[in-house]
Coordinates of C-alpha atoms in Angstrom, one line a residue:
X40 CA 4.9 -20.3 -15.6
X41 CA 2.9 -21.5 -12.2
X42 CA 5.5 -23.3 -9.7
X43 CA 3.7 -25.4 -6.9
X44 CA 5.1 -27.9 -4.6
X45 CA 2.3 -29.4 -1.4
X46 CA 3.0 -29.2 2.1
X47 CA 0.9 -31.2 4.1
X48 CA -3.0 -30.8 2.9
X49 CA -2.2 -27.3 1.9
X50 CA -0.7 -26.1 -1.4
X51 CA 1.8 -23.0 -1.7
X52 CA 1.4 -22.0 -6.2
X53 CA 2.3 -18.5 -7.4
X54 CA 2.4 -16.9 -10.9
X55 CA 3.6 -13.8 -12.9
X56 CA 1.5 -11.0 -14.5
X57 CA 2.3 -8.0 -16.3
X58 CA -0.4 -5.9 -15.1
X59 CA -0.8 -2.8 -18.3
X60 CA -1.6 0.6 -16.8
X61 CA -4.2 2.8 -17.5
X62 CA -1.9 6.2 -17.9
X63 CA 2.0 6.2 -17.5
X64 CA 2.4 6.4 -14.0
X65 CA 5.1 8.7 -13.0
X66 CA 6.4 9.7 -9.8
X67 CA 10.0 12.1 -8.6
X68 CA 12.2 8.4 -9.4
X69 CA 10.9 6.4 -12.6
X70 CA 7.8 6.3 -15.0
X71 CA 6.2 2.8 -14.9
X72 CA 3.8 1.7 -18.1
X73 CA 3.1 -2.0 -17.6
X74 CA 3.5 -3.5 -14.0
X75 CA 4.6 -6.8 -13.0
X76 CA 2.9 -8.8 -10.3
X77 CA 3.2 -12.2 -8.9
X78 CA 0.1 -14.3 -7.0
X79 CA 0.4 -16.1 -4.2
X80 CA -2.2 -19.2 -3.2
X81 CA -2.7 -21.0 -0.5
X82 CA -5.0 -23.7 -1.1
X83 CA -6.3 -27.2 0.2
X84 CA -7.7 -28.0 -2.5
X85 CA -11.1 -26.7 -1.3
X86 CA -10.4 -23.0 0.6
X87 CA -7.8 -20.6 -1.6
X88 CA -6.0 -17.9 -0.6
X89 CA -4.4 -15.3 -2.2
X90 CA -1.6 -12.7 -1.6
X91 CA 0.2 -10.3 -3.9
X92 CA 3.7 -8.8 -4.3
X93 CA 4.9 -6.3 -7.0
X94 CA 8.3 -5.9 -9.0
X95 CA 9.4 -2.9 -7.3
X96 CA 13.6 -2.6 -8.0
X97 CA 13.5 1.0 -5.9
X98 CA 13.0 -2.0 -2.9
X99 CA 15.1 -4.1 -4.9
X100 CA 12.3 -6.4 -5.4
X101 CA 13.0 -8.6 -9.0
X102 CA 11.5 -11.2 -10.6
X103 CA 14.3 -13.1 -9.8
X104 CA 14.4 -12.3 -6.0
X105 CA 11.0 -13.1 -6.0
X106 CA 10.9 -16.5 -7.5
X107 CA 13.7 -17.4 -5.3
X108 CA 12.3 -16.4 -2.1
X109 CA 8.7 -17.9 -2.4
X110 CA 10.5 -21.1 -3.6
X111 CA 12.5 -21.0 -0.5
X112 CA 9.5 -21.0 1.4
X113 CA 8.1 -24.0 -0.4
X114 CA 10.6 -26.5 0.0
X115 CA 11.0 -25.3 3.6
X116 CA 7.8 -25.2 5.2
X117 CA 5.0 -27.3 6.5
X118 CA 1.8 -25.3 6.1
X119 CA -0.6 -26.1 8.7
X120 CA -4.0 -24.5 8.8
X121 CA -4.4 -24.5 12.5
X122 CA -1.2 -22.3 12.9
X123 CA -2.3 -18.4 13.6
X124 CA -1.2 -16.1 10.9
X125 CA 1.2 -14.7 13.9
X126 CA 2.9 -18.1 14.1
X127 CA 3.3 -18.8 10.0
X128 CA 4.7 -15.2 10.0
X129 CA 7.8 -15.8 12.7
X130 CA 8.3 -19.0 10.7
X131 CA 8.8 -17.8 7.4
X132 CA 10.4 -14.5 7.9
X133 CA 13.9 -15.6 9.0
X134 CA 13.9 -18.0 5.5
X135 CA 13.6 -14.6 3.0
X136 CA 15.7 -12.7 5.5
X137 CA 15.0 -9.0 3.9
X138 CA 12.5 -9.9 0.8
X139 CA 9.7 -8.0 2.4
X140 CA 7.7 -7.7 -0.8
X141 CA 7.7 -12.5 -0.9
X142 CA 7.3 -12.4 3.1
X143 CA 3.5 -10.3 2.3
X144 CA 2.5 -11.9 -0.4
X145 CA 2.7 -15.5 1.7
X146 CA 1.4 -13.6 5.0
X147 CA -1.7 -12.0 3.2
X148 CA -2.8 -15.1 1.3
X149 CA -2.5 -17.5 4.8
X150 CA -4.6 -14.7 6.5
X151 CA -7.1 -15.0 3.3
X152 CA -6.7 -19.0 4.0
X153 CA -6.9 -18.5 7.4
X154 CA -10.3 -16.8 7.5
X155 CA -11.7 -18.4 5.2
X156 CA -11.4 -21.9 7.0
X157 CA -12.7 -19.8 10.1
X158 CA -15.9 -18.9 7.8
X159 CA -15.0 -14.9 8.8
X160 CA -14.4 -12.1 7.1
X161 CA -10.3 -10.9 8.0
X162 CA -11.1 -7.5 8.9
X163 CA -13.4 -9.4 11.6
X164 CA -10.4 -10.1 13.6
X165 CA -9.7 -6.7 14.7
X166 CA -11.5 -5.6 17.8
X167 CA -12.3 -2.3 15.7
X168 CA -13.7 -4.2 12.6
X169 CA -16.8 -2.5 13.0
X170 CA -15.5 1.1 13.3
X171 CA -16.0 4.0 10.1
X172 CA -13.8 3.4 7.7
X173 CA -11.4 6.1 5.7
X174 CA -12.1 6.9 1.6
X175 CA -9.6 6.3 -0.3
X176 CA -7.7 8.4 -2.0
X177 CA -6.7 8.4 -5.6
X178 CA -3.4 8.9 -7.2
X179 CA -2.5 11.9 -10.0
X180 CA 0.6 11.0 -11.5
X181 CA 3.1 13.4 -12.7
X182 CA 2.4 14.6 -15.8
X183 CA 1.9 17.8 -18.2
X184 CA -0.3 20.4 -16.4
X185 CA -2.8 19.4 -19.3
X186 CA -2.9 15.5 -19.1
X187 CA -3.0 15.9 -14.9
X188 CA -6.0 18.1 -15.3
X189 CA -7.7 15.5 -17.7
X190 CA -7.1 13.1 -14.8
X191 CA -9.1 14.8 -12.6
X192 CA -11.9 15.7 -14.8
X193 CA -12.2 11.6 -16.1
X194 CA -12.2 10.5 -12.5
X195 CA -14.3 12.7 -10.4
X196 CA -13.1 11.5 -6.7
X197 CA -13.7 13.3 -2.5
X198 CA -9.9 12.8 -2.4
X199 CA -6.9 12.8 -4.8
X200 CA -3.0 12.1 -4.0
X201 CA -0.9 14.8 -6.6
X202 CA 2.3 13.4 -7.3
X203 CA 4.7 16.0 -7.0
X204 CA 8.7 16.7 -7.3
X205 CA 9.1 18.8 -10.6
X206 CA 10.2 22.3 -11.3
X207 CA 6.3 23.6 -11.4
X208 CA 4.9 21.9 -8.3
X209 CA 3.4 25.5 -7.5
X210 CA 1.3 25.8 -11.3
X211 CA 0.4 22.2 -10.8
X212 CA -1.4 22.2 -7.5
X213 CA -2.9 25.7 -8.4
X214 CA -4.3 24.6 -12.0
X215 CA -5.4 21.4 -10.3
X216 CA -7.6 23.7 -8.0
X217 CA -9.3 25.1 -10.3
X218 CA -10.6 22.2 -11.7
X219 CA -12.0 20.0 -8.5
X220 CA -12.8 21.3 -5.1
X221 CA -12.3 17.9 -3.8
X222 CA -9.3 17.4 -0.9
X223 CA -5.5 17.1 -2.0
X224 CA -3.1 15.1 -0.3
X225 CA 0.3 15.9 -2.0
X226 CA 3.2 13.4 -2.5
X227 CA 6.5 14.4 -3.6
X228 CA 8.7 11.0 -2.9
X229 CA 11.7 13.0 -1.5
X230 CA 12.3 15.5 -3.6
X231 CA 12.2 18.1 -2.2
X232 CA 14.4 20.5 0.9
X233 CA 13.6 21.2 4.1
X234 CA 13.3 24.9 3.2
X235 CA 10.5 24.2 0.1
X236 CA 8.8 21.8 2.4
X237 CA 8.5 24.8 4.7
X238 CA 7.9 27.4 2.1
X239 CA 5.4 25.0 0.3
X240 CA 3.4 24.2 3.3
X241 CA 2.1 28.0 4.0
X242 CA 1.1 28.1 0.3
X243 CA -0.7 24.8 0.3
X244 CA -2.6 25.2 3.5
X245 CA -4.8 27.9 1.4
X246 CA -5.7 25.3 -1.5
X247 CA -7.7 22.6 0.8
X248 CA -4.5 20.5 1.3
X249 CA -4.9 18.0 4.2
X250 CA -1.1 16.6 4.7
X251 CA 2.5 16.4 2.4
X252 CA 3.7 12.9 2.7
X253 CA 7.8 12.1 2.6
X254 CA 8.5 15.3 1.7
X255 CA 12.1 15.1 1.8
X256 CA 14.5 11.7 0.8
X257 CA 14.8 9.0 3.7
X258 CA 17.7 9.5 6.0
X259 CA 17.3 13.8 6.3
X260 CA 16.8 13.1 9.8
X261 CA 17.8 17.0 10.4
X262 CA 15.9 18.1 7.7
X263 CA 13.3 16.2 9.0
X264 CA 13.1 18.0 12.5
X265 CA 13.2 21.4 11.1
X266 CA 10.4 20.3 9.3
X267 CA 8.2 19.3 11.6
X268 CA 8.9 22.6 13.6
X269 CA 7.9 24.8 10.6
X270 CA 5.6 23.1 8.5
X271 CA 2.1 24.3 9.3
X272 CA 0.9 21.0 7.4
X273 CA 0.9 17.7 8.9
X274 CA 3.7 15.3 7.3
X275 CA 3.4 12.0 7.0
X276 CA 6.2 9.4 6.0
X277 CA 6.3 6.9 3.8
X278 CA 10.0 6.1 2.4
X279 CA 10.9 6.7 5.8
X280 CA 8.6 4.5 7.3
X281 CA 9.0 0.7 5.8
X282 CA 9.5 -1.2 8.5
X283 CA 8.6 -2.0 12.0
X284 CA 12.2 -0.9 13.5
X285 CA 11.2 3.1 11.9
X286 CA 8.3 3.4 13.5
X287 CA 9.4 5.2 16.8
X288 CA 11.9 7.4 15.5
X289 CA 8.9 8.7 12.2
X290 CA 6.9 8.9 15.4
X291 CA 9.5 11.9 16.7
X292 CA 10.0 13.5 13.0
X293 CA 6.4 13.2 11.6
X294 CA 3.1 13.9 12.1
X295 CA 2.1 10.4 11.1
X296 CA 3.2 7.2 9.2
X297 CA 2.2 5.6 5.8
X298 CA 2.4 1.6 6.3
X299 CA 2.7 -0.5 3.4
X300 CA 2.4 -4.2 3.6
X301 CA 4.8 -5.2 0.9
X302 CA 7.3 -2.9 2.4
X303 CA 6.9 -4.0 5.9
X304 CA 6.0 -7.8 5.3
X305 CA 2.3 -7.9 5.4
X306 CA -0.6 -7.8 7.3
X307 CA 1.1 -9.1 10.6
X308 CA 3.7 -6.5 11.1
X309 CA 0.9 -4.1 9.9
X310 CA -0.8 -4.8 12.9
X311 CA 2.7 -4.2 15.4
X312 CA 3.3 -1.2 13.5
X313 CA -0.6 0.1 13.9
X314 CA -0.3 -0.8 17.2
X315 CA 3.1 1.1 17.8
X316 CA 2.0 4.2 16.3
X317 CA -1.1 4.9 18.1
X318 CA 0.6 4.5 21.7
X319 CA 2.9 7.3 19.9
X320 CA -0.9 9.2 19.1
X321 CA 0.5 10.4 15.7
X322 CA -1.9 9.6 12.6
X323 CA -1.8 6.2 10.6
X324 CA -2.1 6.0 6.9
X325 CA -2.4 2.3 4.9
X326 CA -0.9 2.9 1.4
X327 CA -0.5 -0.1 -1.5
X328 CA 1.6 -0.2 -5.0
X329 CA 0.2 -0.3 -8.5
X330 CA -1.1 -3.6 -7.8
X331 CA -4.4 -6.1 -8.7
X332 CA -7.6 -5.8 -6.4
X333 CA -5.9 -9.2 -4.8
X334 CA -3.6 -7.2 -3.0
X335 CA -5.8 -4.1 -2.6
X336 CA -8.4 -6.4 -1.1
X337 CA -6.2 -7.7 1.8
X338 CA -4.6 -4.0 2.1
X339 CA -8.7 -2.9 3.2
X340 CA -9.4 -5.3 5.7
X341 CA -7.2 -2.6 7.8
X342 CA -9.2 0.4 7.2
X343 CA -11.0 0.4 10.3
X344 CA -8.0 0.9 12.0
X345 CA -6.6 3.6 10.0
X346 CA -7.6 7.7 9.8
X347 CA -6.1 7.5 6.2
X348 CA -6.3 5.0 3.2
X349 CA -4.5 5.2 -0.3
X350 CA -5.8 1.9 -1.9
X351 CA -5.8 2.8 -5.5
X352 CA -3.6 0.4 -7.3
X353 CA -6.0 -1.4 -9.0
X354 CA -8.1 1.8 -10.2
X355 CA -5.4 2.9 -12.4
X356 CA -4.6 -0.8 -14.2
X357 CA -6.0 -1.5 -18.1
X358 CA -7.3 -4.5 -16.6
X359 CA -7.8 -6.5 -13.2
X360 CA -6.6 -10.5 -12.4
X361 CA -9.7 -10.5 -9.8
X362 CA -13.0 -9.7 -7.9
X363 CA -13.0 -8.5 -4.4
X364 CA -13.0 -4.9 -2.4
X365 CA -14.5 -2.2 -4.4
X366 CA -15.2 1.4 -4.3
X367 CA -17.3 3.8 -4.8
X368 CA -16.4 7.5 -4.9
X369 CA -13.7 6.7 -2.3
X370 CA -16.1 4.6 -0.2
X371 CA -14.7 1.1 0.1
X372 CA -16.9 -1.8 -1.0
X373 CA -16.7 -5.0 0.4
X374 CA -17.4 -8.3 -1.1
X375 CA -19.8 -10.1 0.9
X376 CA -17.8 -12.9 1.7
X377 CA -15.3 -14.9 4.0
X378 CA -11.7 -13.7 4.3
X379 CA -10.7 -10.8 2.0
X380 CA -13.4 -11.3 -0.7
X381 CA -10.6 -12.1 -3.5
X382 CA -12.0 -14.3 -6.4
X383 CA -9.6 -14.7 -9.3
X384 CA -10.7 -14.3 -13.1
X385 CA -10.3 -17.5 -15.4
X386 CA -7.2 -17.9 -17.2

């Protein structure tokens, strides 16, 4: 079902996809086979936007939540295109009070508007635009040994994420090895102690392991520190870090912070939390859900600013909703045109 209501000249619609996955995508919490989605547009009939939000319920984001926020923001508010994406942001957040994942969706696709109607690119709004941009990682799901290897071997990539937090985290990463010399980043949701973490990170340092992100479950704040004492890999959060308010104290108890838009509310806190971090000088990593290249494609636009980038959602879906941002071997593509590129397939 598409819902749409018109606010001035511009149009607010959004619509629900199941989005099939390529493999079973498991991490340490659940195992995910088909992923829901829902599309945000902005239009005026001639200019669209588009923004993206997933079903996430480990963020409590439903269906249900989802539907209710974004209609919130319908019947409440006038749309103007001359508005900066700043301004639209501070007017819609206070109506979804903590639905995150329907606050980025809105803020991405008005940025798409915005930039479109300003006949520039998004990423051309950063004074960095122009700066090297980070390869993408992408994601190994847990698996059997045998099916993670397959992985690897199908999909021949400068960088994977391993999904970790199972009893043979040790046999994975060293049968993984053997089969790519590429770099691992390693993942393990919080599943594991302070005391593995530490243990672990002597091992991995041998195996051409660049960082362990969240290795522990949000909240160890003493677990944390000890961490960051011992480790002699550099840790990065991600549960930890969702929104603006964590930044300074993952500053103190990482090595660097993973920023996700759904989690923090889009592109526009994005930007605070970038901001934030590097007056803090730790690294900055940009991550995204199991989402459509619509989402993926407003997620890139912030790779110049970034040392990391995990933008693989859409590589690991059956099937897309959309053109836009590409890569190849890790190397972002972009579309050559205005805003973030995003062209939706026909129905």
């Amino acid at each position: 079902m598409v819902f749409s209501a018109f606010f001035m000249a511009i149009q607010l619609s959004f619509q629900f996809y199941d989005l099939p996955l390529r493999h079973p995508f498991t991490i340490s919490r659940y195992t995910v086979t088909v992923q829901k989605t829902v599309i945000v547009c902005l239009s005026d009939g001639v200019i669209s936007g588009y923004g993206e939000a997933t079903v996430n319920p480990y963020y409590n984001s439903t269906l249900e939540r989802l539907s209710t926020s974004l209609s919130k923001i319908q019947s409440a508010v006038d749309f103007n295109s001359f508005l900066h994406p700043e301004q639209l942001w501070q007017q819609i957040a206070p109506l979804v009070a903590d639905d995150y994942f329907a606050l980025c969706a809105v803020d991405i696709a008005y940025w798409d508007f915005y930039a479109r109607k300003n006949k520039r690119t998004l990423r051309s709004y950063w004074p960095d635009a122009k700066a090297k941009t980070p390869q993408t990682s992408y994601t190994i799901a847990i698996d059997t040994i045998a099916v993670m290897e397959q992985k690897v071997i199908e999909m021949p990539w400068p960088v994977y994420k391993i999904k970790l937090g199972t009893e043979h985290d040790l046999e994975i990463v060293e049968a993984l090895r053997k089969v790519t010399n590429s770099v691992f980043r390693l993942d393990a949701n919080g599943a594991w102690t302070a005391a593995q973490t530490i243990e672990y990170s002597k091992i991995f340092k041998n195996c051409n392991v660049e960082f362990i992100e969240q290795p522990l479950r949000a909240g160890d704040i003493d677990g944390m520190r000890l961490v960051k004492a011992k480790a002699v890999l550099p840790v990065i959060a991600d549960e930890s870090c969702q929104h603006e308010a964590d930044v300074n104290l993952c500053c103190e108890l990482f090595d660097g912070i993973n920023i996700k838009l759904m989690k923090c509310g889009g592109i526009t806190p994005a930007l605070r939390m970038i901001k934030a971090a590097r007056e803090k000088k730790v690294l900055i990593m940009a991550g995204c859900m199991t989402e459509s290249t619509v989402g993926i494609s407003g997620l890139v636009q912030l790779a110049p600013l970034l040392d990391y980038l995990d933008a693989d959602g859409a590589l690991l879906l059956k099937e897309d909703l959309a053109t836009g941002a590409a890569f190849d071997f890790g190397k972002i593509v972009y579309p050559n045109a205005c805003g973030t590129g995003v062209e939706m397939h026909p129905e």
